[in-house]
Structure formats: C-alpha cells, structure tokens
PDB file of C-alpha atoms in Angstrom:
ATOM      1  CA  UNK W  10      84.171 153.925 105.500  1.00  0.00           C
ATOM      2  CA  UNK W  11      85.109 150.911 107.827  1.00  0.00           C
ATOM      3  CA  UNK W  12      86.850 151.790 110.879  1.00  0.00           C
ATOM      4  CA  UNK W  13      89.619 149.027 110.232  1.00  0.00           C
ATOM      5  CA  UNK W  14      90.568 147.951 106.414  1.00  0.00           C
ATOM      6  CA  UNK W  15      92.922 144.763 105.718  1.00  0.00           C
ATOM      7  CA  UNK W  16      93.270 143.438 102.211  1.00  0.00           C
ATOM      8  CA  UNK W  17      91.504 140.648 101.893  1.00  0.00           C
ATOM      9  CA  UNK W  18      93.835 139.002 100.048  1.00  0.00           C
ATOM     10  CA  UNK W  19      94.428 136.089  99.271  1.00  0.00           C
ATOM     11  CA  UNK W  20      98.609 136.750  99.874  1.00  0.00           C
ATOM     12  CA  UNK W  21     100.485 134.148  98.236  1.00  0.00           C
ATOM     13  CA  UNK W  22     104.211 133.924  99.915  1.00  0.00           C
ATOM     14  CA  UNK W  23     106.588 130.905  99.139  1.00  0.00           C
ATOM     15  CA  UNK W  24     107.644 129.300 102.122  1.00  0.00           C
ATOM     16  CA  UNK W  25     110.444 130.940 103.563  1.00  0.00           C
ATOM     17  CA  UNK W  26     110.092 134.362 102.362  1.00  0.00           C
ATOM     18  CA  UNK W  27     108.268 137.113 104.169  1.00  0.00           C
ATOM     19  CA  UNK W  28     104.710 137.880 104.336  1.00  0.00           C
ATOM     20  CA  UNK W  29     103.873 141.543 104.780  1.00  0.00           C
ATOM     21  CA  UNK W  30      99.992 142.682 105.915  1.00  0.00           C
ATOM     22  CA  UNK W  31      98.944 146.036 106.094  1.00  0.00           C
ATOM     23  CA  UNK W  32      96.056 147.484 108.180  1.00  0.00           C
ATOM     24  CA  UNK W  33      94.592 150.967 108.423  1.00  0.00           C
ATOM     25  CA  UNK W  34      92.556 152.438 110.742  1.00  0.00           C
ATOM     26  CA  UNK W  35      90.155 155.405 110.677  1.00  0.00           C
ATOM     27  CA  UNK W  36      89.093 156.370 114.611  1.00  0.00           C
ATOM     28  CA  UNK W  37      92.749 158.518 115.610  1.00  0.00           C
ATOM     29  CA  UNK W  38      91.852 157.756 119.578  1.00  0.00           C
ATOM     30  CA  UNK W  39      92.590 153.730 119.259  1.00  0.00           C
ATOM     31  CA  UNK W  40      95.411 153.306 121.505  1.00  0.00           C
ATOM     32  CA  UNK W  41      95.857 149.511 121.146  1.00  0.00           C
ATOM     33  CA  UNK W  42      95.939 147.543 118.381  1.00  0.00           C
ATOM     34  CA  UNK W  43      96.238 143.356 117.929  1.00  0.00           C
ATOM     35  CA  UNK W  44      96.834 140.633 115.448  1.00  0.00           C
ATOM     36  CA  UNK W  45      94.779 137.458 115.395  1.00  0.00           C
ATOM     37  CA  UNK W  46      95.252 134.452 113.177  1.00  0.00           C
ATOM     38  CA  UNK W  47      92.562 132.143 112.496  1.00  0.00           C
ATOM     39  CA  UNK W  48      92.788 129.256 111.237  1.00  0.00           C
ATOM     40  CA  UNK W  49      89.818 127.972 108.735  1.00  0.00           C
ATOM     41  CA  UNK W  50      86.476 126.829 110.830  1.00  0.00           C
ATOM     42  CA  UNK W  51      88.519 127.820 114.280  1.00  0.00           C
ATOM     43  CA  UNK W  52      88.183 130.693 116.409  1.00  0.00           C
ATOM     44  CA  UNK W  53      90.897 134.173 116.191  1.00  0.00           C
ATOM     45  CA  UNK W  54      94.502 133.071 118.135  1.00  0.00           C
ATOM     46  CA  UNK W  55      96.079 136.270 119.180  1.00  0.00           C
ATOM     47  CA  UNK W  56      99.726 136.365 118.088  1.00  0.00           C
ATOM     48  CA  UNK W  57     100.650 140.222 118.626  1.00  0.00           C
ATOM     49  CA  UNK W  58      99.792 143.248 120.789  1.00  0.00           C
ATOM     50  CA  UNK W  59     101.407 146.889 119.815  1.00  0.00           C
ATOM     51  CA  UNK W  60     100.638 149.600 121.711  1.00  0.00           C
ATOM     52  CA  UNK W  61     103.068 152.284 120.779  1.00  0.00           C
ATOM     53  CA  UNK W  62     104.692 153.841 118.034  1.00  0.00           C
ATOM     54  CA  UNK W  63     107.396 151.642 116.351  1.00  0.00           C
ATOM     55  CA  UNK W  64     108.273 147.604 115.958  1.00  0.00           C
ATOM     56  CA  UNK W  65     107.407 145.054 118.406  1.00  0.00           C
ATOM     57  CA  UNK W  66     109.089 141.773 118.204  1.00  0.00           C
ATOM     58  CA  UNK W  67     108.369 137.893 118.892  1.00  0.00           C
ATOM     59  CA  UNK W  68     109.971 135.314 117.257  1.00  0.00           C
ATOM     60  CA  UNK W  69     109.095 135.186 113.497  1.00  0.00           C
ATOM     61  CA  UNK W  70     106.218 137.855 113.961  1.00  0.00           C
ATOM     62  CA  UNK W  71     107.104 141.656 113.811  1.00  0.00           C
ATOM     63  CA  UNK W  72     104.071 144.323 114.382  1.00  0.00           C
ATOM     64  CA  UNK W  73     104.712 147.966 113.190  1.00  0.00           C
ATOM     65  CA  UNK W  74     102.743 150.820 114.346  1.00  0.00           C
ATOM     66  CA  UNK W  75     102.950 154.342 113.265  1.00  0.00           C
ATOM     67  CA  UNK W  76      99.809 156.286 114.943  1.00  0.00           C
ATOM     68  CA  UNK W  77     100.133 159.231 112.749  1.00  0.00           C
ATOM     69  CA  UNK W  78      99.295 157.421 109.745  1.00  0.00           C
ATOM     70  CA  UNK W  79      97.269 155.364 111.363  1.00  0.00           C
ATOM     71  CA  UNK W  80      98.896 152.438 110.153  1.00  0.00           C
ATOM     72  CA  UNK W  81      99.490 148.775 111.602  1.00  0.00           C
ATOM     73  CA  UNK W  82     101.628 146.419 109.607  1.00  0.00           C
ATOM     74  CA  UNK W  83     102.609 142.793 110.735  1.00  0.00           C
ATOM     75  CA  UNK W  84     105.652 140.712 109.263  1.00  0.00           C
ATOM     76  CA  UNK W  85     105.779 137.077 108.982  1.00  0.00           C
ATOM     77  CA  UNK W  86     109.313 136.023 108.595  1.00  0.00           C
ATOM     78  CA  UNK W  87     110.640 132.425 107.042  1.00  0.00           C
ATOM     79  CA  UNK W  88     107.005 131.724 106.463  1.00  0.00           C
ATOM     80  CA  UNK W  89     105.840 128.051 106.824  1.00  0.00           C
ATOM     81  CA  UNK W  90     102.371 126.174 105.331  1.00  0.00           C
ATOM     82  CA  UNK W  91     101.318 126.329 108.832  1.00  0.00           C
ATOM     83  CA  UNK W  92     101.378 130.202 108.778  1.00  0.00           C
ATOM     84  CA  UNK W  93      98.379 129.806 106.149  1.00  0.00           C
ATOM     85  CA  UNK W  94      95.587 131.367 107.924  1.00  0.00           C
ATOM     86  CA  UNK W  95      93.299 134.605 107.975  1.00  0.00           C
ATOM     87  CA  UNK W  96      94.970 137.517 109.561  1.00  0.00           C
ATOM     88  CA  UNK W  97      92.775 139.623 112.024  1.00  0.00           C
ATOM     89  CA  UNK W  98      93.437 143.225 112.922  1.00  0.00           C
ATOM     90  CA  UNK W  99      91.921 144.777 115.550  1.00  0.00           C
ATOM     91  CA  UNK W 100      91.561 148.272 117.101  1.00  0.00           C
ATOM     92  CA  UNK W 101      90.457 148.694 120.419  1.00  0.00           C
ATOM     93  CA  UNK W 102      88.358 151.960 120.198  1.00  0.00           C
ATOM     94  CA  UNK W 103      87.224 152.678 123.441  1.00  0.00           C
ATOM     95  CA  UNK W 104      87.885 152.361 127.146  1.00  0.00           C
ATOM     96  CA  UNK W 105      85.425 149.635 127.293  1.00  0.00           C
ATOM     97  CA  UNK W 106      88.197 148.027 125.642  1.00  0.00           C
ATOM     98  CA  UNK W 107      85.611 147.041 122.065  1.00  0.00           C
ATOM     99  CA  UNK W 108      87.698 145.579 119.243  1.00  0.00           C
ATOM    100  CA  UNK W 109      86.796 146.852 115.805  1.00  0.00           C
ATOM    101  CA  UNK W 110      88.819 144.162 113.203  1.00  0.00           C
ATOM    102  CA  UNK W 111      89.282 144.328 109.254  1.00  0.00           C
ATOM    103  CA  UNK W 112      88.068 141.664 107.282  1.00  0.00           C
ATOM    104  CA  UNK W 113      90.950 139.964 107.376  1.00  0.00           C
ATOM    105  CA  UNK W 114      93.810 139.304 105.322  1.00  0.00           C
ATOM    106  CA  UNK W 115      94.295 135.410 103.836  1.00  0.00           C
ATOM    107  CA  UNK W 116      97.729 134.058 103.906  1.00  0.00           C
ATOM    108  CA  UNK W 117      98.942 131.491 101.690  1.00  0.00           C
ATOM    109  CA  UNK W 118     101.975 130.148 102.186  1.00  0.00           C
ATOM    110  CA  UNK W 119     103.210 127.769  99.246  1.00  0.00           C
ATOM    111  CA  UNK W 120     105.993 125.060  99.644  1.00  0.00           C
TER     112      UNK W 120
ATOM    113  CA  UNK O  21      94.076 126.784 133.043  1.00  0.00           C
ATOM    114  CA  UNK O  22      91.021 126.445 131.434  1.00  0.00           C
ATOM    115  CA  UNK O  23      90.196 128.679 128.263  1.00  0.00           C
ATOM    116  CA  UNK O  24      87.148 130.499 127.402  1.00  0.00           C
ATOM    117  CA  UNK O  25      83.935 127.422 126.578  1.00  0.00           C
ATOM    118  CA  UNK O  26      80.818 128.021 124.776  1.00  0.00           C
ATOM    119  CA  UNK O  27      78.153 126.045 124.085  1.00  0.00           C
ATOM    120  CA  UNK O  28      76.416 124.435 121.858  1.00  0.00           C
ATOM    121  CA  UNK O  29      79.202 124.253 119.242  1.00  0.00           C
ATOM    122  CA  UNK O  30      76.497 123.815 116.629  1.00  0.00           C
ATOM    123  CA  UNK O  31      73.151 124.727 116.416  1.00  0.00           C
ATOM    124  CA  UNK O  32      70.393 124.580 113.663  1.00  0.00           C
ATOM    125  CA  UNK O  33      67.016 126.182 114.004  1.00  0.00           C
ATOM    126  CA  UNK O  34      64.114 126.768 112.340  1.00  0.00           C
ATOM    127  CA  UNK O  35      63.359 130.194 111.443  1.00  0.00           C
ATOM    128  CA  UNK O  36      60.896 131.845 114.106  1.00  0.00           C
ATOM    129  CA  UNK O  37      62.405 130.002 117.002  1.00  0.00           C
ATOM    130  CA  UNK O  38      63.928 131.664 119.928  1.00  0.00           C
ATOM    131  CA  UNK O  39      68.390 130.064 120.985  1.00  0.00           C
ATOM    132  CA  UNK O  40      70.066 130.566 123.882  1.00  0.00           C
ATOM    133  CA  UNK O  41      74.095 130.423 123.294  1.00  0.00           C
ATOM    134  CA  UNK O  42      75.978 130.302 126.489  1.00  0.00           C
ATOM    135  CA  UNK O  43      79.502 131.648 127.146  1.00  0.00           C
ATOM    136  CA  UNK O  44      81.785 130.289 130.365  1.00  0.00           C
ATOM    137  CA  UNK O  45      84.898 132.814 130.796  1.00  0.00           C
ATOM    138  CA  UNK O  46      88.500 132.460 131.707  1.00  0.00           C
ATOM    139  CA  UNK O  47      88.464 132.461 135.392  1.00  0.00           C
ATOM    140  CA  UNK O  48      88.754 135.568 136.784  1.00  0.00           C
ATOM    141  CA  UNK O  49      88.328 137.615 133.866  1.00  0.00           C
ATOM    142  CA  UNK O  50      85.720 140.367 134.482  1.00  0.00           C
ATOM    143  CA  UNK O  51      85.321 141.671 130.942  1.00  0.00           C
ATOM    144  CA  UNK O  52      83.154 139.210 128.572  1.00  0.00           C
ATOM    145  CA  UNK O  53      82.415 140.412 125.022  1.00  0.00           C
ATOM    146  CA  UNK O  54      80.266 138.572 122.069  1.00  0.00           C
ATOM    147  CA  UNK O  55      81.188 138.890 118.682  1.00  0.00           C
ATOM    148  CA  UNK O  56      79.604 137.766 115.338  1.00  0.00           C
ATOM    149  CA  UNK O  57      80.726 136.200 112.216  1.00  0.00           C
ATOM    150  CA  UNK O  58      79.840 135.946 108.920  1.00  0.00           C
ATOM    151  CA  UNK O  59      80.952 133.867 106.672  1.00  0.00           C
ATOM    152  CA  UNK O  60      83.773 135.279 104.772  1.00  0.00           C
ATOM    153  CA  UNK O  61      83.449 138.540 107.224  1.00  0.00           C
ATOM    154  CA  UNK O  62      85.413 140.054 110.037  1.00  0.00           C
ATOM    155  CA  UNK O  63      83.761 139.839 113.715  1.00  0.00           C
ATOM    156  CA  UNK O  64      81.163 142.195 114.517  1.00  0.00           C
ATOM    157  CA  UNK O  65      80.933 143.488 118.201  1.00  0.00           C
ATOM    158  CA  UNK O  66      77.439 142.631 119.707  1.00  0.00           C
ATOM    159  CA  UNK O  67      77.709 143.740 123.160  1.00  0.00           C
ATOM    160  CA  UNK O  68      80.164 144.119 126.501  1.00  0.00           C
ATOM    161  CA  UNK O  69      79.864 142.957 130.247  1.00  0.00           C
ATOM    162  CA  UNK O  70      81.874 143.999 132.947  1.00  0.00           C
ATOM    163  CA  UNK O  71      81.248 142.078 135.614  1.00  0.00           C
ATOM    164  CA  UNK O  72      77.409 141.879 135.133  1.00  0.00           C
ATOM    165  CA  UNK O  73      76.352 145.178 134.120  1.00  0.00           C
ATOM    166  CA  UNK O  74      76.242 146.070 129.961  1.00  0.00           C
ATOM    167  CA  UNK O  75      77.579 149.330 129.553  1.00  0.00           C
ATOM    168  CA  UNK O  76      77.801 148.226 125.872  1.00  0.00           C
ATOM    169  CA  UNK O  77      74.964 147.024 123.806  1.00  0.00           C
ATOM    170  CA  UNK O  78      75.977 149.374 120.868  1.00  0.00           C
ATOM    171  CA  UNK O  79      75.995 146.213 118.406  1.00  0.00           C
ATOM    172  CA  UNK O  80      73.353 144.145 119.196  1.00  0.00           C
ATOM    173  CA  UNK O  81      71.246 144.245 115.573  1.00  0.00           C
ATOM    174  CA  UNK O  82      67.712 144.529 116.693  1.00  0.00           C
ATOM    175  CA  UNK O  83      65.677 143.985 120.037  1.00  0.00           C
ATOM    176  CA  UNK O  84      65.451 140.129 119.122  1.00  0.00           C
ATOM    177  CA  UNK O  85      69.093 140.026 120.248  1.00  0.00           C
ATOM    178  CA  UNK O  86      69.426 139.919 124.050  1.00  0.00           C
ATOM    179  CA  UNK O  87      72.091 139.061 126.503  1.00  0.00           C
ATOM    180  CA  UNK O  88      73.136 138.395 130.398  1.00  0.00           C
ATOM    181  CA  UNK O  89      75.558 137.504 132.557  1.00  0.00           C
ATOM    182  CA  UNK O  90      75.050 136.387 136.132  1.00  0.00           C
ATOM    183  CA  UNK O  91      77.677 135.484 138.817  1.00  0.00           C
ATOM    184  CA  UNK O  92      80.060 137.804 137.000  1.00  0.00           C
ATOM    185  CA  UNK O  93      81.018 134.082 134.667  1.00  0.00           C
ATOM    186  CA  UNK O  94      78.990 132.968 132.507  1.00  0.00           C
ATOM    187  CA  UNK O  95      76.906 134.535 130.062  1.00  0.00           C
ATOM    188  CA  UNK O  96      73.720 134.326 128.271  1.00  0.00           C
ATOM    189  CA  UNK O  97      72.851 135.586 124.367  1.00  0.00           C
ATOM    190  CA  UNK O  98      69.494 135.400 123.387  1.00  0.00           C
ATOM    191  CA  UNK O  99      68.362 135.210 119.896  1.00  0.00           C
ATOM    192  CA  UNK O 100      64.306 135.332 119.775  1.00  0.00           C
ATOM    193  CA  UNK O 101      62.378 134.675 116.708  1.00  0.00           C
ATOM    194  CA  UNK O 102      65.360 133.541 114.940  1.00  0.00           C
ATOM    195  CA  UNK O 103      65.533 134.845 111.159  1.00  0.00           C
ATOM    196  CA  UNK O 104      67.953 133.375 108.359  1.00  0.00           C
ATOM    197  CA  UNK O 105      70.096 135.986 108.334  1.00  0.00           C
ATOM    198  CA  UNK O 106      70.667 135.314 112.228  1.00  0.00           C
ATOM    199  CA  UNK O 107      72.925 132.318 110.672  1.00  0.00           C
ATOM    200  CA  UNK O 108      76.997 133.089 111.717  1.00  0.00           C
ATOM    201  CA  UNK O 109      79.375 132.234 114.309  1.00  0.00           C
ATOM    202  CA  UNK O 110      78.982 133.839 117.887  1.00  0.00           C
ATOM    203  CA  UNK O 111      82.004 134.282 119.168  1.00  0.00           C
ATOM    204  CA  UNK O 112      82.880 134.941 122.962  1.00  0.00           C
ATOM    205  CA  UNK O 113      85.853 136.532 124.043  1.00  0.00           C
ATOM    206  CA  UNK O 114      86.922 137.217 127.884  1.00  0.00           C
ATOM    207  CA  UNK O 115      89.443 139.460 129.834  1.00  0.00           C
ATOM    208  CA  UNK O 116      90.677 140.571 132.992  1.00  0.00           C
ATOM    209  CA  UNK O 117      89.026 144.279 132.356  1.00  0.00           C
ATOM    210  CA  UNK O 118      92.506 146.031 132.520  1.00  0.00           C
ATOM    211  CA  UNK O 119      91.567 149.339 129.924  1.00  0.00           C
ATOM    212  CA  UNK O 120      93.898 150.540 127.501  1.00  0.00           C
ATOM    213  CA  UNK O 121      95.774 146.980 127.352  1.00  0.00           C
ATOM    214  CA  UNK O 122      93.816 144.478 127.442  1.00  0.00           C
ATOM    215  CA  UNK O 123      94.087 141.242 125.659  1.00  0.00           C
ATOM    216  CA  UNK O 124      90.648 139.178 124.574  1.00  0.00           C
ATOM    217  CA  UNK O 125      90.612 135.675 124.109  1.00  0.00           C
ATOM    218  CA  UNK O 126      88.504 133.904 122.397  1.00  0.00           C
ATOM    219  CA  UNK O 127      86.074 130.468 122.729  1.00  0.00           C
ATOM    220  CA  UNK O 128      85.534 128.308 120.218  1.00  0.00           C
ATOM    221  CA  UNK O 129      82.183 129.854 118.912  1.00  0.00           C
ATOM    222  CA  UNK O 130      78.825 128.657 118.706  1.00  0.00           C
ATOM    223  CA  UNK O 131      78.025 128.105 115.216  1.00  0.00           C
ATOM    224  CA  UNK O 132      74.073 129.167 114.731  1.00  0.00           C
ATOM    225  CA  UNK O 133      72.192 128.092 111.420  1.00  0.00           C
ATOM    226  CA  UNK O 134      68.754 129.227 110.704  1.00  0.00           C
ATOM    227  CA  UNK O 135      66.921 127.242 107.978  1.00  0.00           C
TER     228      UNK O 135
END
C-alpha cells in the first residue's frame, strides 16, 4: 500500500467551477501535510501547507485536513486554464522532515 | 533572493558511465533533500542533508547512487555506472531545517537520460 494515494486523474472542471482533490494517507504520525502544483516539464510550486485539523485558506485555494481519517483534500475555487497542472500531495513522515507525495492528481480546467 | 539551482538541466549518458548532478540551495537553508522522478510518477525521496551530515539515505536505490554536501550549500549526487532505468528527473529541494513545519522548495531538476 502507498503511504500517500491521489487519483490520478485526469479531473476535468469547466472554468469557473470548483475543482475538488482528495488525498489519503496511511503513516497516522505525519503531522504536516502540503500541496504542490506542477506544471508540465517544470518542477513542484508549493501552493498550501495544513498542519492541523480543519480548513486553511488562501485566496482561491482551500486545504482540508481531518487527521483521524487521515484525509487531505484541497479546493480550487473559480478555476482558470492556468490552474491546469498536476497536483502533488505530500506527507512529511518524519522529523527529518522527508516528504512522501501521491502520484499526483491532473487538473484540467476547460474554457 | 535567489531560489534553489541545479545543474546540468539536461544530461544524456551512455549506459555504464558514471554523472555527477549538482544542487546549490536557498541561502541559508540547512536542510537539502534529492528527489526522483519518473515519468508519469510522483517524486521518490533519495536521501537528506542537514547541514553536511546524511542522517537519511533510506532511498537511495542501490550503492551506485551516492551523494555529498560540503560547505553546508551545495551538494553532490553521484550516479556510477549509469543503467537505463537511472533515466528521470532529480529533483533538489532545500529548507531552513525547522522540524515539524517546514516548507521545501524545489530547483528546477536535472533531467538525466541513459541511452
């Protein structure tokens, strides 16, 4: 069983509507967990942090955590084509701070 | 400032033939971490510096694979006797080393073909 598992997608959202992702993790000490976009042939863009139970907030982006179900979610509100991208999670795992990400959810945002 | 630089960007090798890829950190970021990809994969951890000492090397995938850092900046990762499936992206990442909420940022990658 991966540690981290992200539908792979791809998610196909009309422009303006929200996207939804869903992430799971398996390892029930991960304390942190992020969100990374990546654009096609670039390297991962972090765009969200959570660290506690609940929503987190910035601008368009909304990340969800609920540690008991071990479940990160991240909203993607009045998407754009420019929101088209791969979707990272991550779970740091250990104090050493190692990221363990899902495979990464593709987002395709249709005018 | 200044973001996290690797270099080469691209590199093709034949198989058998030892790379060096070489990672420059964010300035004063003591944590350094490389990362592989696949294509079409998520990143897979390969190993952890903090400052120069490796107190993670849980992901390198065999004794070909080898890394350094000196300075506590820039880092080395050594592939020797370079085999096909060797071929993926290497991606750095650096941080300031604060645990529990730290935030890794990425370089641009190095990306390695082996023919």
């Amino acid at each position: 069983q991966k540690e981290v598992e992200q539908n792979s997608g791809p998610l196909s959202v009309p422009e303006g509507a929200i996207a939804s992702l869903n992430c799971t993790y398996s390892d029930r000490v991960s304390q942190s967990f992020f969100w990374y976009r990546q654009y096609s042939g670039k390297s991962p863009e972090l765009i969200m942090s959570i660290y506690s139970n609940g929503d987190k907030e910035d601008g368009r982006f909304t990340a969800q955590l609920n540690k008991a179900s071990q479940y990160v979610s991240l909203l993607i509100r009045d998407s754009q084509p420019s929101d088209s991208a791969t979707y990272l999670c991550a779970a740091q795992t250990d104090s050493w701070g190692k990221l363990q990400f899902g495979a990464g959810t593709q987002v395709v945002v249709t005018p | 400032g200044a973001g996290v630089s690797q270099s080469p960007s691209n590199k093709v090798t034949e198989k058998g033939k030892d790379v060096e890829l070489r990672c420059d950190p964010i300035s004063g970021h003591t944590a350094l971490y490389w990362y592989r990809q696949s294509l079409g994969q998520g990143l897979e951890f390969l190993i952890y510096f903090q400052g120069n000492s490796a107190p993670d090397k849980s992901g390198l995938p065999s004794d070909r694979f080898s890394a350094e850092r000196t300075g506590g900046s820039v880092s080395t990762l050594t592939i020797q006797r370079t085999q096909q499936e060797d071929s993926a992206v290497y991606l750095c990442a650096s941080s300031l080393g604060d645990y529990g909420t730290d935030t890794q940022y990425f370089g641009p990658g190095t990306r390695l073909t082996v023919l």
